[in-house]
mmCIF file of C-alpha atoms in Angstrom:
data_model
loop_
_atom_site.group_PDB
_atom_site.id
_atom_site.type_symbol
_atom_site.label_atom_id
_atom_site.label_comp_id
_atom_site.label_asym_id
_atom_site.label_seq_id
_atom_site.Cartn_x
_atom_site.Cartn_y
_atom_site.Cartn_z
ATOM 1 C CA UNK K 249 -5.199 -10.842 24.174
ATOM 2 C CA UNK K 250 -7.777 -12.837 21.834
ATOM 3 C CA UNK K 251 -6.470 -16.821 20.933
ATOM 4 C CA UNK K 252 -6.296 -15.222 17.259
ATOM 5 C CA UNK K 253 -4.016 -12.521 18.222
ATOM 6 C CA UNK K 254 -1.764 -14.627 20.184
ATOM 7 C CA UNK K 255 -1.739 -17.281 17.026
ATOM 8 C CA UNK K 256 -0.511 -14.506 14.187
ATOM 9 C CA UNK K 257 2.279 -12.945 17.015
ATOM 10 C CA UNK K 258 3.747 -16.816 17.093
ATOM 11 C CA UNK K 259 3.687 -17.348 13.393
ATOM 12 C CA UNK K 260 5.153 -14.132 11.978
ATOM 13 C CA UNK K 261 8.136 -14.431 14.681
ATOM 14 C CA UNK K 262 8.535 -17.721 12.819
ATOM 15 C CA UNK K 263 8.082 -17.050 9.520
ATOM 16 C CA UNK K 264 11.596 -15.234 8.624
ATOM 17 C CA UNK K 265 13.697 -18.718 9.863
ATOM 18 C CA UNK K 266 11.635 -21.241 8.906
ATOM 19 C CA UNK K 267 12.049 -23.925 5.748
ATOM 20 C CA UNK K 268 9.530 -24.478 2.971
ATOM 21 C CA UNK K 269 7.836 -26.920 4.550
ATOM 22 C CA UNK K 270 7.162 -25.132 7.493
ATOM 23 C CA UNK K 271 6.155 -22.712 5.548
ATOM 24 C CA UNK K 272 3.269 -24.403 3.263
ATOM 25 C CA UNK K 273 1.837 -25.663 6.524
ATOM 26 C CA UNK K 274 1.660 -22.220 7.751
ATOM 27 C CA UNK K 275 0.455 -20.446 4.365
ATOM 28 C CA UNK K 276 -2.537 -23.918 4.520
ATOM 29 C CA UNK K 277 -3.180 -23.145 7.846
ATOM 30 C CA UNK K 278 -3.629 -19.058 7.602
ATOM 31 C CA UNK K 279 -5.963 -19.900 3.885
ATOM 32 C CA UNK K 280 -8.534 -21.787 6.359
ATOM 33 C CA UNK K 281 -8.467 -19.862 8.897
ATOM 34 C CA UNK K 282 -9.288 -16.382 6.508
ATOM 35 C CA UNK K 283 -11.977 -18.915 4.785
ATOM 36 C CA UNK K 284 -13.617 -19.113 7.872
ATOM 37 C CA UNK K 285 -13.001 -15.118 9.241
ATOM 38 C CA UNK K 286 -16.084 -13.440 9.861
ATOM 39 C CA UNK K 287 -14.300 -9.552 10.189
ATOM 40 C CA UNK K 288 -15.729 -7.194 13.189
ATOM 41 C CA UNK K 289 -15.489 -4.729 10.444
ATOM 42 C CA UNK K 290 -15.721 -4.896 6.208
ATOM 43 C CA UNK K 291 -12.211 -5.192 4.633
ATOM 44 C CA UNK K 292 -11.439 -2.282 2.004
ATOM 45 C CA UNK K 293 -11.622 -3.068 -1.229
ATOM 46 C CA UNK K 294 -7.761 -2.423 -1.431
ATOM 47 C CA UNK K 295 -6.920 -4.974 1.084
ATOM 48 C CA UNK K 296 -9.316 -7.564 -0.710
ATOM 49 C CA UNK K 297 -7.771 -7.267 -4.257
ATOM 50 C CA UNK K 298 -4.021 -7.711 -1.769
ATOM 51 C CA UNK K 299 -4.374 -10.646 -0.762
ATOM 52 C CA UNK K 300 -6.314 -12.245 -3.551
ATOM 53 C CA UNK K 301 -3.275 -11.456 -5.391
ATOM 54 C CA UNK K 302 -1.045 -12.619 -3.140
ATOM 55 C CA UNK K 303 -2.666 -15.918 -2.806
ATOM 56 C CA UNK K 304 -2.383 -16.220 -6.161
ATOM 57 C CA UNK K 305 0.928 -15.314 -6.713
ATOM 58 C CA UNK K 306 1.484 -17.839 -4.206
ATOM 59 C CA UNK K 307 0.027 -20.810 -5.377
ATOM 60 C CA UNK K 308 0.059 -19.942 -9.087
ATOM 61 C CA UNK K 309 3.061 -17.828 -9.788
ATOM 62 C CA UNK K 310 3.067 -15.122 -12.348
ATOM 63 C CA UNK K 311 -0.217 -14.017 -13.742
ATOM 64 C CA UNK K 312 -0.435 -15.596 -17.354
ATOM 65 C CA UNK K 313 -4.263 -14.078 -18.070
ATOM 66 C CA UNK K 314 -4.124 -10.662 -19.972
ATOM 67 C CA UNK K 315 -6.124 -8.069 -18.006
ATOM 68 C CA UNK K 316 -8.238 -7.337 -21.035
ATOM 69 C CA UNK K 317 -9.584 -10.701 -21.218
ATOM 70 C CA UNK K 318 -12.172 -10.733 -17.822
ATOM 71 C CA UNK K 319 -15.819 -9.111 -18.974
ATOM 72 C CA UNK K 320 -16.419 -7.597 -15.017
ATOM 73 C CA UNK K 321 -14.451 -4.707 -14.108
ATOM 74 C CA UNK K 322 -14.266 -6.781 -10.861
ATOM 75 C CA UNK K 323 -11.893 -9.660 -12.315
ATOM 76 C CA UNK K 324 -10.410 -6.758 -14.268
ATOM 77 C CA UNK K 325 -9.219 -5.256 -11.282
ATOM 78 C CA UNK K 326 -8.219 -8.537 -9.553
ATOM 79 C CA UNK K 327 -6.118 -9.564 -12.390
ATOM 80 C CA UNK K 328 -4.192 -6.211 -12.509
ATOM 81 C CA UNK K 329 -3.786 -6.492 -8.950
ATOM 82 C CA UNK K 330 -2.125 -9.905 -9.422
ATOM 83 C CA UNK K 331 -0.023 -8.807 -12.526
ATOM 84 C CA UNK K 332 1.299 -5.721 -9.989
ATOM 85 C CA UNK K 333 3.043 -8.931 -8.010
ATOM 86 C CA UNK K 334 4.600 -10.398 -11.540
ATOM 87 C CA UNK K 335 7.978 -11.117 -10.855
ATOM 88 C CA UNK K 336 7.864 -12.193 -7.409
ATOM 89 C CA UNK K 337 8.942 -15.786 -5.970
ATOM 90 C CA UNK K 338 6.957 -17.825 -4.469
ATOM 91 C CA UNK K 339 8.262 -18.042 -1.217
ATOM 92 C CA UNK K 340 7.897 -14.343 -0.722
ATOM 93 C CA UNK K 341 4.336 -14.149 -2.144
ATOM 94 C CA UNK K 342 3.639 -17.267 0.643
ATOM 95 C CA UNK K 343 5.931 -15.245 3.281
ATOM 96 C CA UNK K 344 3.763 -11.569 2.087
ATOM 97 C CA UNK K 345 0.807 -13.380 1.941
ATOM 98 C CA UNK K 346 0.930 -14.749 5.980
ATOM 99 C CA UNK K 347 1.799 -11.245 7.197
ATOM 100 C CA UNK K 348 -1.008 -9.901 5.316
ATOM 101 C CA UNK K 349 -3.593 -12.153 6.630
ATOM 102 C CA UNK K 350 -2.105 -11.297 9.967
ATOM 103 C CA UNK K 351 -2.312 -7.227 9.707
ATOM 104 C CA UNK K 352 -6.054 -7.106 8.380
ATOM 105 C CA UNK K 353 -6.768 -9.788 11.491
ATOM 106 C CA UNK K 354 -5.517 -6.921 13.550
ATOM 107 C CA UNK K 355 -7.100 -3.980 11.328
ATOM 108 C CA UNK K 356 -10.837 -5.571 11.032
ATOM 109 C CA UNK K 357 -10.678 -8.193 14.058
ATOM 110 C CA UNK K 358 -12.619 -11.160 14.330
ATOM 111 C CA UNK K 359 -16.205 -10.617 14.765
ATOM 112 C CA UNK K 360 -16.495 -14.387 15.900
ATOM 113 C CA UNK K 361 -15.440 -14.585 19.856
ATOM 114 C CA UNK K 362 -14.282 -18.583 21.283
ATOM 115 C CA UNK K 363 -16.190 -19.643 23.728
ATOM 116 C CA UNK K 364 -13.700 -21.806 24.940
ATOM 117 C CA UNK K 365 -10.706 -20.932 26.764
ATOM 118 C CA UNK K 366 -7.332 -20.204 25.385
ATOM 119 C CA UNK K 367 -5.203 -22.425 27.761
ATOM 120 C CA UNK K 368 -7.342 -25.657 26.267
ATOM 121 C CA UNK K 369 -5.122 -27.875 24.320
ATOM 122 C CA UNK K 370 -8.039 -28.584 21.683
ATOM 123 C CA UNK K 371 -8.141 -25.358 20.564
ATOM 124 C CA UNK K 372 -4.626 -23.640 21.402
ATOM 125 C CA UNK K 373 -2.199 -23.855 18.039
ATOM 126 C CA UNK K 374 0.732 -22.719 19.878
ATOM 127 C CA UNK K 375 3.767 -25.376 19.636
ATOM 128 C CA UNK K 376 4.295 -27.334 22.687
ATOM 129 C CA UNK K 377 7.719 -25.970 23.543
ATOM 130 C CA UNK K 378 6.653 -22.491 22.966
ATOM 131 C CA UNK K 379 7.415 -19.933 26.068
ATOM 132 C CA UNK K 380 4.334 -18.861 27.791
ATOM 133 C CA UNK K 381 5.696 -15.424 27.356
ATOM 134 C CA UNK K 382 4.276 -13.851 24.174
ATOM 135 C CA UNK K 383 7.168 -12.521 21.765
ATOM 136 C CA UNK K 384 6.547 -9.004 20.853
ATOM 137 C CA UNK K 385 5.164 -8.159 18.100
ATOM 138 C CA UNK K 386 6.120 -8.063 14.487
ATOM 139 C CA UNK K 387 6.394 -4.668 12.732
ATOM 140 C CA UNK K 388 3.495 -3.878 10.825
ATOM 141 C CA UNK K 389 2.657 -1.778 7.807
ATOM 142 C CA UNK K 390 0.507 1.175 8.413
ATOM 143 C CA UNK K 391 -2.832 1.325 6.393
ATOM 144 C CA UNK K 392 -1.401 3.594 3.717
ATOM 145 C CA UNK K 393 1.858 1.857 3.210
ATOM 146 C CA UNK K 394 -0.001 -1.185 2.812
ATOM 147 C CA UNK K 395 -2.390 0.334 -0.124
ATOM 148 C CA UNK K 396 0.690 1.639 -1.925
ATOM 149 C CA UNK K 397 1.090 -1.678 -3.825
ATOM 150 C CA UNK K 398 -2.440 -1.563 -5.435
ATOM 151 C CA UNK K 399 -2.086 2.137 -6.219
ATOM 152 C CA UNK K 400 0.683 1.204 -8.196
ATOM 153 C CA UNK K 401 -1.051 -1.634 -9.546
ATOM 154 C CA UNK K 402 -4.264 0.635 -10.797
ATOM 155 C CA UNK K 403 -1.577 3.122 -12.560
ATOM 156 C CA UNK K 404 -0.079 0.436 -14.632
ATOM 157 C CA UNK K 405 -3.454 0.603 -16.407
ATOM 158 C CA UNK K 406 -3.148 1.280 -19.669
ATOM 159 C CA UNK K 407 -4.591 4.122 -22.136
ATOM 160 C CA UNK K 408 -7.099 1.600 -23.999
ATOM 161 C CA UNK K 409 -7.461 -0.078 -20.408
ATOM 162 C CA UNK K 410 -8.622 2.984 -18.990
ATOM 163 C CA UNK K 411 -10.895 3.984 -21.805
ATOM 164 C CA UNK K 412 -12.579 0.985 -21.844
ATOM 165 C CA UNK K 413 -13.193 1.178 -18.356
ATOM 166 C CA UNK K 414 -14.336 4.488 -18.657
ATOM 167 C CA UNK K 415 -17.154 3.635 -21.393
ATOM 168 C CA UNK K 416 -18.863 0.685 -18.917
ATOM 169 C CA UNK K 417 -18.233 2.804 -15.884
ATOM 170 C CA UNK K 418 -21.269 5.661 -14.707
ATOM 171 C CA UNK K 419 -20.358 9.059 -13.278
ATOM 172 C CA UNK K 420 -21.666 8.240 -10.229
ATOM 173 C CA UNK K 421 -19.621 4.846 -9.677
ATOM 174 C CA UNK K 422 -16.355 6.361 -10.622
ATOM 175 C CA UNK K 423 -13.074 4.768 -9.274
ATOM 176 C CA UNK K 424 -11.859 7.891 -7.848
ATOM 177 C CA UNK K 425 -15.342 9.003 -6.030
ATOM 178 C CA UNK K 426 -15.045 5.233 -3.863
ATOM 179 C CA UNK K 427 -11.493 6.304 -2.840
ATOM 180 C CA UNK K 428 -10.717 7.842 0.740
ATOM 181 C CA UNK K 429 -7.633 9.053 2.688
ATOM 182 C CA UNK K 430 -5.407 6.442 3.766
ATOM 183 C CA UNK K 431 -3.440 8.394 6.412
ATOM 184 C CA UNK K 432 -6.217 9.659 8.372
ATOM 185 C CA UNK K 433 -6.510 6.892 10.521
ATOM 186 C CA UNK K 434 -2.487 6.597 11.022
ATOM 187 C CA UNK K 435 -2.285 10.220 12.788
ATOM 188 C CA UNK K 436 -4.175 13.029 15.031
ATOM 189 C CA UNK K 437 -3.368 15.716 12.619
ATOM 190 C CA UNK K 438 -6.058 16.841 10.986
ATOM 191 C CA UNK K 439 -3.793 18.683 8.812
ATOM 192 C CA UNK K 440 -2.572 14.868 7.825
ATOM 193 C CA UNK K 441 -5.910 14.403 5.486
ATOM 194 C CA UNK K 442 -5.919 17.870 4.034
ATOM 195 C CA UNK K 443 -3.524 17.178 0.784
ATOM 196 C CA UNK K 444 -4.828 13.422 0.851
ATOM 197 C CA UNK K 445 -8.291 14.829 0.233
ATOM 198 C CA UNK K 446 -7.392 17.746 -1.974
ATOM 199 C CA UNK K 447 -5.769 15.364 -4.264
ATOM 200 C CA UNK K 448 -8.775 12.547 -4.231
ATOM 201 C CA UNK K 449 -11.202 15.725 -4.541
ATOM 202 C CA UNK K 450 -9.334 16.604 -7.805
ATOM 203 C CA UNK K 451 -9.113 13.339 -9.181
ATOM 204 C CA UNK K 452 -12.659 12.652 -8.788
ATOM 205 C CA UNK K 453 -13.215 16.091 -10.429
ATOM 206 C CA UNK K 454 -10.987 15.063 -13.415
ATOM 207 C CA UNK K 455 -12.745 11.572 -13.654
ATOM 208 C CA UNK K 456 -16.474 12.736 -13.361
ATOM 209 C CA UNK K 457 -15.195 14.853 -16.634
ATOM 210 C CA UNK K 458 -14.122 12.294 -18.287
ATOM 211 C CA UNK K 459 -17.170 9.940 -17.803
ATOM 212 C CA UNK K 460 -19.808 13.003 -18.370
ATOM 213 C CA UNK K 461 -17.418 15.561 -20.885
ATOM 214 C CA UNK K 462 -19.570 19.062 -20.687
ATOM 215 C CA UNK K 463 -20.481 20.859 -23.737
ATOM 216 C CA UNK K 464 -21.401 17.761 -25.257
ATOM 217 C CA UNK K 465 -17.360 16.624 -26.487
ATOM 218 C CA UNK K 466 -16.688 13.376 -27.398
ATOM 219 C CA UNK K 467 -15.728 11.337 -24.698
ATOM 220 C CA UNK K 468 -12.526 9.443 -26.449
ATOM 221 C CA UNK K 469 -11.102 13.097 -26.979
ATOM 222 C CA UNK K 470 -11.544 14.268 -23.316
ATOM 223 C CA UNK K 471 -10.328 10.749 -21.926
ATOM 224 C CA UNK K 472 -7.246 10.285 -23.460
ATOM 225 C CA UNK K 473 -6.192 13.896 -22.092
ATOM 226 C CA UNK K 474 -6.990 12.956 -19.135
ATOM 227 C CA UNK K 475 -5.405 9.434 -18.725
ATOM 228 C CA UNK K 476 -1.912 10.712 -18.089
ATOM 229 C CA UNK K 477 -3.513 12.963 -15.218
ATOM 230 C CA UNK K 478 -5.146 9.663 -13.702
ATOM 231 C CA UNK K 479 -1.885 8.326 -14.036
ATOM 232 C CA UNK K 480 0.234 10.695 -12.422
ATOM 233 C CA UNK K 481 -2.430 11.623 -10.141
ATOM 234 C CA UNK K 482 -2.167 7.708 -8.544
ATOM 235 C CA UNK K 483 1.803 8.196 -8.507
ATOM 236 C CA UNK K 484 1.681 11.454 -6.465
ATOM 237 C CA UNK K 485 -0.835 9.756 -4.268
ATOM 238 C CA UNK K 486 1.659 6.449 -3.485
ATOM 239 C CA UNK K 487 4.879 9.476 -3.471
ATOM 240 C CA UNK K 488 2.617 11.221 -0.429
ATOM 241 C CA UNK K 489 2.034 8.412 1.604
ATOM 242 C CA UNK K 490 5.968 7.432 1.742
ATOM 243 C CA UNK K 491 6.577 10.835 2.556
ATOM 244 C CA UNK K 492 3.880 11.324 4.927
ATOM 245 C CA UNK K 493 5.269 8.018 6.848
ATOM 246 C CA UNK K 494 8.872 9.316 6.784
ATOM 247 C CA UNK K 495 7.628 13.012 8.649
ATOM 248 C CA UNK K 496 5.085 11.351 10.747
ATOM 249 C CA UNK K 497 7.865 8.962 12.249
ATOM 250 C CA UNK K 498 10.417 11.912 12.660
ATOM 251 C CA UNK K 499 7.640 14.038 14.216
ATOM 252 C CA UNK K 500 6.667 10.812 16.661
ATOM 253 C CA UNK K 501 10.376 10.400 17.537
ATOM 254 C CA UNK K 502 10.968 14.151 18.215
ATOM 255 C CA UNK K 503 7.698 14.563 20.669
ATOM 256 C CA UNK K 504 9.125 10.785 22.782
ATOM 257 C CA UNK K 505 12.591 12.609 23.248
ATOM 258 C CA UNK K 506 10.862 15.590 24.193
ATOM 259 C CA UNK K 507 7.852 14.598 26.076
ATOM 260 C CA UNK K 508 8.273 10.871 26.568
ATOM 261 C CA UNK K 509 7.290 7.449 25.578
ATOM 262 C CA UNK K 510 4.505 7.465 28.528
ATOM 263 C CA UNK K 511 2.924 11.092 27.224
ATOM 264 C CA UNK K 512 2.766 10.122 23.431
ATOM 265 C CA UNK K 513 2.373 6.637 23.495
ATOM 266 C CA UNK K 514 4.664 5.975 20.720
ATOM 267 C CA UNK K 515 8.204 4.085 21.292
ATOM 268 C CA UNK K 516 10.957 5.430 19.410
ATOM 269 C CA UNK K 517 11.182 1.818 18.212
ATOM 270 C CA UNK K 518 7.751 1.544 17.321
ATOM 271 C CA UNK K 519 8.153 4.548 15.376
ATOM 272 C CA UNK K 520 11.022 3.146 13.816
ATOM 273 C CA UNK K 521 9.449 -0.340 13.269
ATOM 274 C CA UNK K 522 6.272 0.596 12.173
ATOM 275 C CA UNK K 523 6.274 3.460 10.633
ATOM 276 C CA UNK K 524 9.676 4.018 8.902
ATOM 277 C CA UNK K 525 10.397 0.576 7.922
ATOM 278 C CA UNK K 526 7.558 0.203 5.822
ATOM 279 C CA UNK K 527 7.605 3.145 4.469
ATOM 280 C CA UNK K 528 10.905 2.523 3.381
ATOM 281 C CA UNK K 529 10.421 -1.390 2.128
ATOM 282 C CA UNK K 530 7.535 -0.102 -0.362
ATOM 283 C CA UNK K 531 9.828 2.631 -1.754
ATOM 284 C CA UNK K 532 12.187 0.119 -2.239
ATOM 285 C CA UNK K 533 10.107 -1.834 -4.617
ATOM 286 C CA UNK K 534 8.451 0.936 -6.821
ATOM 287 C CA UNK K 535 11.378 1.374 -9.253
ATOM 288 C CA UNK K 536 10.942 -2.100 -11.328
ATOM 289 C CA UNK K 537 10.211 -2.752 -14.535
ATOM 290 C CA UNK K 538 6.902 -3.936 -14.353
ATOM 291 C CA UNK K 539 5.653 -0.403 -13.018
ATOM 292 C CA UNK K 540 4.763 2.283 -14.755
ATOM 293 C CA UNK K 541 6.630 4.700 -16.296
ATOM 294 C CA UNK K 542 5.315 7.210 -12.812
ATOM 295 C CA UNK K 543 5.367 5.073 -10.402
ATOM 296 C CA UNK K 544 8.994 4.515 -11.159
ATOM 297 C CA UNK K 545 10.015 8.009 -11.028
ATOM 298 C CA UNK K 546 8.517 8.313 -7.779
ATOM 299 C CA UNK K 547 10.498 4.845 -7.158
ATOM 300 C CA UNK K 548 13.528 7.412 -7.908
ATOM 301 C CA UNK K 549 12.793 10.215 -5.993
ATOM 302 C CA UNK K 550 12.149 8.228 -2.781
ATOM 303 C CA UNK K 551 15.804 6.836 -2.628
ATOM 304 C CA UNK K 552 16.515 9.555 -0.317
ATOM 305 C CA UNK K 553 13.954 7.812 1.808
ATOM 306 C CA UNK K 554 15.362 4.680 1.483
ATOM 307 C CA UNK K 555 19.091 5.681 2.344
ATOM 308 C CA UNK K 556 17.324 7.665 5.720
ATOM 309 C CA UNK K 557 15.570 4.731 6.397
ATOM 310 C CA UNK K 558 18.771 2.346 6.182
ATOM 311 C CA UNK K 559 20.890 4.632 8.342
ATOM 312 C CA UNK K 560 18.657 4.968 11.156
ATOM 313 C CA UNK K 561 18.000 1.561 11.697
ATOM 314 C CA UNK K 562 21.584 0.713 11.168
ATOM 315 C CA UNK K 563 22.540 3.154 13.670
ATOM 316 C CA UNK K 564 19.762 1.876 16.337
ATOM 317 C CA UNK K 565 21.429 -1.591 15.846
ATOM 318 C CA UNK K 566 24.824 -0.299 16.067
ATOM 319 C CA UNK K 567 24.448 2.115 19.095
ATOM 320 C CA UNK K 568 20.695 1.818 20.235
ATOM 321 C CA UNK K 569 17.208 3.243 19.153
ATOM 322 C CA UNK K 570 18.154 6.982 20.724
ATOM 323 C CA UNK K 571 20.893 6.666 18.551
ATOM 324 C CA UNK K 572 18.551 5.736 15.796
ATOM 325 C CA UNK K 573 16.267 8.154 16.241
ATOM 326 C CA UNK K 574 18.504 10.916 16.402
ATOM 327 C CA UNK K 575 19.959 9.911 12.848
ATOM 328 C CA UNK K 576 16.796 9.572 11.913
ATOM 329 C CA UNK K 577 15.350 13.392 12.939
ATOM 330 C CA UNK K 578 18.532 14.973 12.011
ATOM 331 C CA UNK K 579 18.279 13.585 8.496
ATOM 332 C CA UNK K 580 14.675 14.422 8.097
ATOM 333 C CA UNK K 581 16.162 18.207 9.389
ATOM 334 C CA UNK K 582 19.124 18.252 6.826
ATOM 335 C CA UNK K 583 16.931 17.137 4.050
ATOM 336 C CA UNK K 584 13.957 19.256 4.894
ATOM 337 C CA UNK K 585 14.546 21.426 1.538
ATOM 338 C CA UNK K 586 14.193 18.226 -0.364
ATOM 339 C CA UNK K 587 10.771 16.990 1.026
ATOM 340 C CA UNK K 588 8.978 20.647 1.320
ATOM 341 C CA UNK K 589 10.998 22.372 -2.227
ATOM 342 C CA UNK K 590 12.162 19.645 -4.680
ATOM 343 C CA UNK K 591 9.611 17.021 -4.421
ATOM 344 C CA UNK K 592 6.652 19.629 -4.878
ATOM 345 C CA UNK K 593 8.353 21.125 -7.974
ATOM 346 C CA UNK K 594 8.887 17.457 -9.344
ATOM 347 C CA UNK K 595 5.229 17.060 -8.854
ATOM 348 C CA UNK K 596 4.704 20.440 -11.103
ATOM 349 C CA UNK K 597 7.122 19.134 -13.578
ATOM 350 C CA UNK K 598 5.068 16.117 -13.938
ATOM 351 C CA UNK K 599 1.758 18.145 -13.840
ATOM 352 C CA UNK K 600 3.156 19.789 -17.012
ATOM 353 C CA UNK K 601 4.494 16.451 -18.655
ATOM 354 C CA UNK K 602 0.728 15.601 -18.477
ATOM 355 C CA UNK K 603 -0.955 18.686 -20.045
ATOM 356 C CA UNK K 604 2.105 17.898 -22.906
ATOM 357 C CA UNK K 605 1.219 14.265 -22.563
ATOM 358 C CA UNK K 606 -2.393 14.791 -23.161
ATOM 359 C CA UNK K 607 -2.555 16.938 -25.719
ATOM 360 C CA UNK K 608 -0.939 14.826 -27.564
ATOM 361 C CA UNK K 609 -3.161 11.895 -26.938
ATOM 362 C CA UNK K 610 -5.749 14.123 -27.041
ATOM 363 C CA UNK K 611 -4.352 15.089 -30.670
ATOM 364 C CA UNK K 612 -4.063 11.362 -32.003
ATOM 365 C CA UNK K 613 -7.567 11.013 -31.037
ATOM 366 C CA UNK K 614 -9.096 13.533 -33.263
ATOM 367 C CA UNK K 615 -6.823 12.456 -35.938
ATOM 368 C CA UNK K 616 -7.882 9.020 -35.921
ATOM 369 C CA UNK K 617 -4.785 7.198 -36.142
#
């Protein structure tokens, strides 16, 4: 285990109990050390635009800079990002912003190795009084999960938002054609990326339309019918990620019981810790106000993830993680109508809203108003 690893395990098992004091030293302390991170591997552009806003949200507090304002689509996108985290305090953005820095550590490493050794007091942050056992580590949010915050953020873009993005943006540069599944790298099923990509696929589809309309339309016209697909496009996306978490961890939990923690590699804990918890923490947080009009509906129809999430883990507290696990697969089994027939016929029902939706926009568009 690298000095760096051993340094973000010891701070995120203190940052739930610590005061605010502790806690600016920690958040000055994590800012230098991701000034001077040289990654193994190049961050996402999703993970970059997280914890800019964070840090902002941290040190700044709610963004007061319209997203119209910046001329790049760059600082466009950085503001929106930041206006996604309006509401929250300050002590969460610092406590959000710490763990963040600490999962892309893990994600992209540290393509910088010490030289020096670990055990030398120069260079070792660990408290004196600290155990020379490592604690274990901290849960930590799957790739996906993670992204589901700035998906949300890029669907709170407005019509005239995305239109004006759409006239400074060319075909081959769209939003949509930089975009890649998020899940892949969480699971072994190939089947895993196949509605991830169908869904990217079609949104790219849609976009490349809208930024080179055939038959020589006008662009306004075909743009404004196809915002509210863009929108609801980036709401199923966030909806199939939750999901995707939720069946992965049942299916995890299912093969341990069966086959065992040595053969699959995956705790019931860990599957309970770092995949369902997550899952269920950014469900929690998509029905607010500052959301969009989508993204809260799918805020809505993930409650029944929420509740599953909040019984199994009480039950794994209460009577141990087989316990929790076994709350947690018979749910997913009792509920299976829910995630395979209602959620897929909400997502038609909001395909249809859209065609409605832009046709309408569509309409106001030729009319001039």
């Amino acid at each position: 285990m690298t000095m760096a690893t051993r340094t973000i395990t010891t701070e995120k098992t203190q940052i739930g109990g610590c005061d605010d004091t502790v806690l600016t030293g920690i958040f000055r302390s994590k800012m230098e050390q991701m000034r001077n991170w040289r990654p193994a591997s190049a961050p996402s552009s999703r993970d970059r635009l997280e914890l800019y806003a964070l840090h902002r949200q941290a040190v700044t507090g709610d963004c007061n800079v319209s997203a119209d304002d910046p001329d790049s689509q760059t600082e466009r996108a950085k503001i929106s990002a930041w206006r996604a985290k309006m509401g929250m305090s300050v002590q969460e953005a610092t406590t959000q912003y710490i763990s963040e820095c600490n999962r892309q550590l893990r994600v992209y490493g540290d393509g910088t190795q010490s030289t020096q050794s670990p055990a030398s007091p120069r260079n070792s942050r660990t408290p004196p009084h600290t155990p020379a056992t490592p604690a274990p580590p901290s849960p930590t949010a799957p790739r996906g999960v993670a992204a589901v915050s700035l998906i949300c953020a890029a669907a709170s873009e407005s019509q005239l938002q995305y239109m004006d993005r759409m006239a400074v943006t060319v075909p081959q540069n769209g939003w949509w054609a930089r975009q890649e599944p998020l899940c892949g790298d969480d699971s072994s099923f190939l089947v895993s990326q196949l509605p991830e990509t169908a869904l990217i696929v079609l949104a790219s589809n849609l976009e490349r339309i809208a930024l080179a309309p055939p038959g020589g339309l006008p662009p306004n016209i075909i743009q404004a019918a196809l915002w509210p697909f863009h929108n609801l496009l980036l709401a199923l996306w966030a909806a199939y990620i939750l999901v995707f978490h939720l069946l992965r961890a049942s299916v995890d939990v299912l093969l341990t019981v069966a086959l065992g923690s040595k053969r699959t590699g995956a705790p019931i804990s860990s599957s309970l810790a770092n995949g369902l918890v997550p899952a269920a923490s950014a469900a929690r947080g998509l029905p607010r106000q500052r959301h969009a009009l989508s993204v809260r509906c799918v805020g809505l129809a993930m409650v029944p993830l929420v509740y599953v999430s909040e019984w199994a883990i009480w039950t794994q507290k209460e009577g141990g993680t087989i316990a929790g696990g076994t709350v947690l697969v018979g749910a997913v089994m009792a509920t299976w109508w829910y995630w395979f027939v209602v959620l897929p016929w909400m997502a038609v029902a909001g395909v249809w809203m859209a065609v409605f939706c832009g046709g309408c926009f569509a309409l106001i568009e030729v009319a001039g108003i």
